[in-house]
Coordinates of C-alpha atoms in Angstrom, one line a residue:
M929 CA 77.2 119.1 90.5
T930 CA 77.2 118.0 86.9
D931 CA 76.3 121.4 85.6
L932 CA 79.0 122.9 87.8
L933 CA 81.7 120.9 85.9
G934 CA 80.2 121.8 82.5
L935 CA 79.9 118.2 81.3
H936 CA 78.5 117.2 78.0
E937 CA 78.7 113.9 76.2
P938 CA 81.5 111.7 77.6
S939 CA 84.1 110.1 75.3
T940 CA 85.8 106.8 75.7
H941 CA 86.5 105.9 79.4
T942 CA 90.1 106.4 80.3
D943 CA 90.4 103.7 82.9
G944 CA 89.6 100.9 80.4
P945 CA 92.2 98.8 78.6
D946 CA 95.2 100.7 77.3
R947 CA 98.6 99.7 76.0
A948 CA 100.3 102.2 78.3
I949 CA 100.2 101.8 82.0
P950 CA 97.6 104.3 83.3
W951 CA 98.2 106.8 86.1
L952 CA 96.5 105.9 89.3
V953 CA 94.1 108.6 90.7
L954 CA 92.4 108.0 94.1
V955 CA 89.1 109.8 94.6
V956 CA 88.2 110.1 98.3
D957 CA 84.7 111.5 99.0
D958 CA 81.6 110.4 100.9
D959 CA 79.3 111.8 98.1
P960 CA 78.8 109.1 95.3
E961 CA 78.0 111.8 92.8
V962 CA 81.4 113.4 93.3
H963 CA 83.0 110.1 92.2
S964 CA 80.8 109.9 89.1
V965 CA 81.3 113.5 88.1
T966 CA 85.0 113.3 88.5
R967 CA 85.3 110.3 86.2
L968 CA 83.1 112.0 83.6
A969 CA 85.0 115.3 83.9
L970 CA 88.3 113.5 83.2
D971 CA 87.0 111.3 80.5
G972 CA 89.6 111.0 77.7
F973 CA 92.3 112.6 79.8
R974 CA 95.9 111.6 78.9
F975 CA 99.3 112.7 80.2
A976 CA 102.6 111.6 78.7
G977 CA 100.8 109.1 76.5
R978 CA 99.0 107.5 79.4
G979 CA 95.4 107.5 80.5
L980 CA 93.9 107.4 84.0
R981 CA 92.8 104.5 86.2
F982 CA 90.5 105.5 89.1
L983 CA 90.4 104.1 92.6
H984 CA 87.5 105.1 94.9
A985 CA 87.2 105.4 98.7
H986 CA 84.1 106.8 100.5
S987 CA 85.7 107.4 103.9
G988 CA 89.0 108.3 105.4
A989 CA 89.4 104.8 106.8
A990 CA 88.8 103.2 103.4
A991 CA 91.3 105.7 101.9
R992 CA 94.0 104.7 104.3
Q993 CA 93.5 101.0 103.6
M994 CA 93.6 101.6 99.8
L995 CA 96.7 103.7 100.0
G996 CA 98.4 100.9 102.0
E997 CA 97.6 98.5 99.2
H998 CA 98.4 100.7 96.3
R999 CA 101.8 102.5 96.8
D1000 CA 101.8 103.8 93.2
V1001 CA 98.9 106.2 93.4
A1002 CA 100.0 109.4 91.7
V1003 CA 97.2 111.8 92.6
M1004 CA 94.6 111.8 95.4
L1005 CA 91.5 114.1 95.2
L1006 CA 90.6 114.2 98.9
D1007 CA 87.5 115.5 100.6
V1008 CA 88.0 117.1 104.0
V1009 CA 84.8 116.3 105.9
M1010 CA 83.6 112.7 105.7
E1011 CA 82.9 110.4 108.7
S1012 CA 84.3 113.2 110.9
D1013 CA 85.2 116.9 110.4
G1014 CA 88.9 116.1 110.1
S1015 CA 88.8 112.8 108.2
G1016 CA 90.6 114.1 105.2
L1017 CA 93.4 115.8 107.2
E1018 CA 93.9 112.5 109.0
V1019 CA 94.5 110.8 105.7
V1020 CA 97.1 113.4 104.8
E1021 CA 98.9 112.7 108.1
Y1022 CA 98.8 109.0 107.4
V1023 CA 100.3 109.4 103.9
R1024 CA 103.1 111.7 104.9
N1025 CA 104.0 110.5 108.4
V1026 CA 103.0 106.8 108.5
L1027 CA 103.5 105.6 105.0
G1028 CA 106.4 108.2 104.5
N1029 CA 105.1 108.8 101.0
S1030 CA 106.2 112.3 99.8
F1031 CA 105.6 111.6 96.1
L1032 CA 101.8 111.3 96.1
R1033 CA 100.2 114.6 95.0
I1034 CA 97.4 115.5 97.4
V1035 CA 94.6 117.8 96.2
L1036 CA 92.3 118.7 99.1
R1037 CA 88.7 119.4 98.0
T1038 CA 86.1 120.8 100.4
G1039 CA 82.5 121.9 100.1
Q1040 CA 82.7 123.5 103.6
P1041 CA 85.6 126.0 103.6
G1042 CA 84.9 127.1 107.1
Q1043 CA 85.7 123.6 108.4
A1044 CA 89.2 123.7 107.2
P1045 CA 90.4 127.3 106.4
E1046 CA 92.8 127.3 103.4
V1047 CA 95.6 129.3 105.0
D1048 CA 95.6 127.1 108.1
V1049 CA 95.6 123.9 106.1
I1050 CA 98.3 125.0 103.7
T1051 CA 100.7 126.0 106.5
R1052 CA 100.1 123.0 108.8
Y1053 CA 99.7 120.1 106.4
D1054 CA 101.8 118.8 103.5
I1055 CA 99.3 119.1 100.7
N1056 CA 99.9 120.2 97.2
D1057 CA 96.7 122.0 96.3
Y1058 CA 93.5 123.2 97.9
K1059 CA 90.3 123.6 96.0
H1060 CA 86.7 124.5 96.8
K1061 CA 84.3 122.1 95.1
T1062 CA 82.4 125.1 93.7
E1063 CA 85.4 126.3 91.7
L1064 CA 86.3 122.9 90.2
T1065 CA 85.0 123.3 86.6
R1066 CA 86.0 120.7 84.1
E1067 CA 88.8 122.8 82.8
R1068 CA 90.2 123.5 86.2
L1069 CA 90.1 119.9 87.3
F1070 CA 91.8 119.0 84.0
T1071 CA 94.6 121.5 84.8
T1072 CA 94.9 120.4 88.4
I1073 CA 95.4 116.8 87.4
Y1074 CA 97.7 117.6 84.6
T1075 CA 100.1 119.7 86.7
S1076 CA 99.9 117.2 89.6
L1077 CA 100.9 114.4 87.3
S1078 CA 103.7 116.4 85.8
T1079 CA 105.2 117.1 89.3
Y1080 CA 104.7 113.4 90.3
R1081 CA 106.5 112.2 87.2
D1082 CA 109.4 114.6 87.8
L1083 CA 109.8 113.6 91.4
M1084 CA 109.8 109.9 90.5
M1085 CA 112.4 110.5 87.8
L1086 CA 114.6 112.3 90.3
D1087 CA 114.2 109.5 92.8
A1088 CA 115.1 106.8 90.2
N1089 CA 118.1 108.9 89.2
R1090 CA 119.2 109.1 92.8
R1091 CA 118.9 105.4 93.4
G1092 CA 120.7 104.6 90.2
L1093 CA 123.5 107.0 91.1
E1094 CA 123.9 105.4 94.5
Q1095 CA 124.4 102.0 92.8
V1096 CA 127.0 103.5 90.4
I1097 CA 128.9 105.1 93.2
E1098 CA 128.9 102.0 95.3
A1099 CA 130.0 99.8 92.4
S1100 CA 132.7 102.2 91.3
A1101 CA 134.6 101.5 94.5
R1102 CA 135.0 97.9 93.5
I1103 CA 134.9 98.3 89.7
F1104 CA 137.4 95.5 89.0
E1105 CA 135.0 92.8 90.3
L1106 CA 132.6 91.4 87.8
R1107 CA 129.8 91.3 90.4
S1108 CA 130.4 94.9 91.1
L1109 CA 130.2 95.7 87.4
D1110 CA 126.8 94.1 87.3
H1111 CA 125.8 96.6 90.1
F1112 CA 127.3 99.3 88.0
A1113 CA 125.2 98.2 85.0
Q1114 CA 122.1 98.1 87.1
G1115 CA 122.7 101.6 88.5
V1116 CA 123.3 103.2 85.1
L1117 CA 120.4 101.3 83.6
E1118 CA 118.1 102.7 86.2
Q1119 CA 119.4 106.2 85.5
L1120 CA 118.9 105.8 81.8
I1121 CA 115.3 104.6 82.1
A1122 CA 114.5 107.5 84.5
L1123 CA 116.0 110.0 82.0
L1124 CA 114.6 108.7 78.8
L1125 CA 111.9 106.0 79.2
F1126 CA 110.1 106.6 82.4
D1127 CA 107.5 103.9 81.9
A1128 CA 109.8 101.4 80.0
D1129 CA 111.2 98.1 81.2
A1130 CA 114.7 97.0 80.5
V1131 CA 116.9 94.0 81.0
V1132 CA 120.6 93.2 80.4
V1133 CA 121.5 89.6 79.7
H1134 CA 124.9 88.0 79.7
A1135 CA 125.0 85.2 77.2
S1136 CA 127.9 82.7 77.4
G1137 CA 128.9 80.4 74.6
L1138 CA 128.4 80.8 70.9
A1139 CA 125.2 82.2 69.5
T1140 CA 124.6 79.0 67.6
E1141 CA 124.7 76.9 70.8
A1142 CA 121.3 76.3 72.3
N1143 CA 122.7 75.2 75.7
G1144 CA 124.7 78.4 76.5
E1145 CA 123.8 80.3 79.7
L1146 CA 121.6 83.4 79.5
R1147 CA 122.0 85.2 82.8
I1148 CA 120.1 88.4 83.7
V1149 CA 122.6 90.8 85.2
A1150 CA 120.5 94.0 85.4
G1151 CA 116.8 94.9 85.1
T1152 CA 114.2 97.5 85.7
G1153 CA 110.4 97.5 86.0
T1154 CA 108.9 94.0 85.5
F1155 CA 112.5 92.6 85.1
S1156 CA 113.9 94.0 88.3
A1157 CA 113.1 90.8 90.4
M1158 CA 114.8 88.6 87.8
V1159 CA 118.3 89.8 88.2
G1160 CA 120.8 86.9 88.8
H1161 CA 118.4 84.4 87.3
E1162 CA 118.6 82.3 84.1
A1163 CA 116.7 84.2 81.4
R1164 CA 115.1 81.1 79.8
A1165 CA 113.3 80.4 83.1
E1166 CA 112.2 84.0 83.7
L1167 CA 111.6 85.7 80.3
S1168 CA 108.8 84.9 77.9
P1169 CA 109.6 82.4 75.1
E1170 CA 109.1 85.2 72.6
M1171 CA 111.7 87.3 74.3
V1172 CA 114.2 84.5 74.5
I1173 CA 113.8 83.8 70.8
Q1174 CA 114.4 87.5 70.0
I1175 CA 117.5 87.5 72.2
E1176 CA 118.9 84.4 70.7
Q1177 CA 118.2 85.6 67.1
A1178 CA 119.7 89.0 67.9
R1179 CA 123.0 87.4 69.1
R1180 CA 123.7 86.4 65.5
M1181 CA 124.1 90.0 64.6
V1182 CA 126.3 92.9 65.9
G1183 CA 124.7 96.3 66.7
F1184 CA 121.2 97.5 67.4
E1185 CA 117.7 96.6 66.3
Y1186 CA 114.6 98.7 66.7
S1187 CA 111.0 97.6 66.4
P1188 CA 107.8 99.5 67.2
R1189 CA 107.8 98.0 70.6
H1190 CA 111.3 97.1 71.7
F1191 CA 115.0 97.8 71.3
I1192 CA 117.7 95.1 71.3
G1193 CA 121.4 95.8 71.3
V1194 CA 124.1 93.1 71.2
Q1195 CA 127.7 93.7 72.1
H1196 CA 130.2 90.8 71.5
A1197 CA 133.1 90.1 73.8
S1198 CA 136.4 88.6 72.8
D1199 CA 135.7 85.4 74.8
G1200 CA 132.7 84.6 72.6
S1201 CA 130.1 85.8 75.2
D1202 CA 127.6 88.6 74.6
L1203 CA 125.8 91.3 76.4
V1204 CA 122.3 91.7 75.2
F1205 CA 120.3 94.8 76.1
Y1206 CA 116.5 94.6 75.7
V1207 CA 114.3 97.7 76.3
T1208 CA 110.6 98.1 75.7
I1209 CA 110.1 101.4 73.9
G1210 CA 107.4 103.3 72.0
P1211 CA 107.6 103.9 68.2
S1212 CA 108.3 107.7 68.7
M1213 CA 111.8 107.5 70.4
S1214 CA 113.8 110.5 69.3
A1215 CA 117.2 110.2 67.5
P1216 CA 119.1 111.7 70.5
D1217 CA 117.5 109.2 72.9
R1218 CA 118.4 106.4 70.5
R1219 CA 122.0 107.6 70.5
L1220 CA 122.2 107.7 74.2
L1221 CA 120.7 104.2 74.5
E1222 CA 123.3 102.9 72.1
M1223 CA 126.1 104.7 73.9
F1224 CA 125.0 103.0 77.2
C1225 CA 125.2 99.6 75.6
R1226 CA 128.7 100.2 74.2
N1227 CA 130.1 101.7 77.3
V1228 CA 128.8 98.9 79.7
A1229 CA 130.2 96.3 77.3
I1230 CA 133.6 98.1 77.0
A1231 CA 133.8 98.3 80.8
R1232 CA 133.0 94.7 81.2
E1233 CA 135.6 93.7 78.6
N1234 CA 138.3 95.8 80.3
V1235 CA 137.5 94.2 83.7
R1236 CA 137.7 90.7 82.2
R1237 CA 141.1 91.5 80.6
F1238 CA 142.8 93.5 83.3
A1239 CA 141.2 92.5 86.7
P1240 CA 143.8 90.8 89.0
T1241 CA 143.5 87.1 89.3
P1242 CA 143.4 85.4 92.7
D1243 CA 147.1 84.5 92.2
T1244 CA 148.2 88.0 91.2
P1245 CA 150.0 89.9 94.1
P1246 CA 148.2 93.1 95.2

């Protein structure tokens, strides 16, 4: 098996510590050597600046359990014949019909083609690739994982865009309500991250009171990634002390600040409050992406200011 993949000296393992969140790859096979060889063959692999983290299952039952626990698996390399002749195909059915996961890329690998003829499997099951183990050289396995991750990333971006657009459309029907505007900001933020910064996290904080006042409220009005569960909460109770200090320091300026690891934009309102935009970024963000990020900050701040000025008060007749 090792000679088949043309392996030589391995480089640094790709599922070790990495600053970027690695892609999850699930290897399902009852042959322990297949797991070892797959890891070695993909050693040093990177896609979109991210390495790989491997999960391992040695049976169809173990694979189903692992997939239920890890909903963010990007690619599954799946053996057909394990504890039974159709174990792999049962896992496919579980993923697509029970979990309802249409994003996971499934690459079926078989050492016994007669057990699951390619044409029959392709037409009957929702799989994304079918490979005979004898043809999976190191180069072909690399290509298979690369193209699978590319498709997975694009599908996830489209889904994030769709969810963000739904929030924008829903909020636009009640755009003159501040709460609705927060939904609007959340929807646009999700679209922005999907388009530009797929693996980034972002948060929008509404800061009341003057920047020099330590007791002013910092309320999280929108967030993605690790910040998504914090929306509506007080920032000092949820964000790290380092982030709170950065936000409070940024409020003393007007405009945008870039560091190798984050972006902060501050937009002042006429009532003395601020909108602070905090996005985790890489050092290689392009100039067009920076302009789009800055445009988002300005437009959300302008919309919020217009709502504050022109929204009808409770005493205003309809």
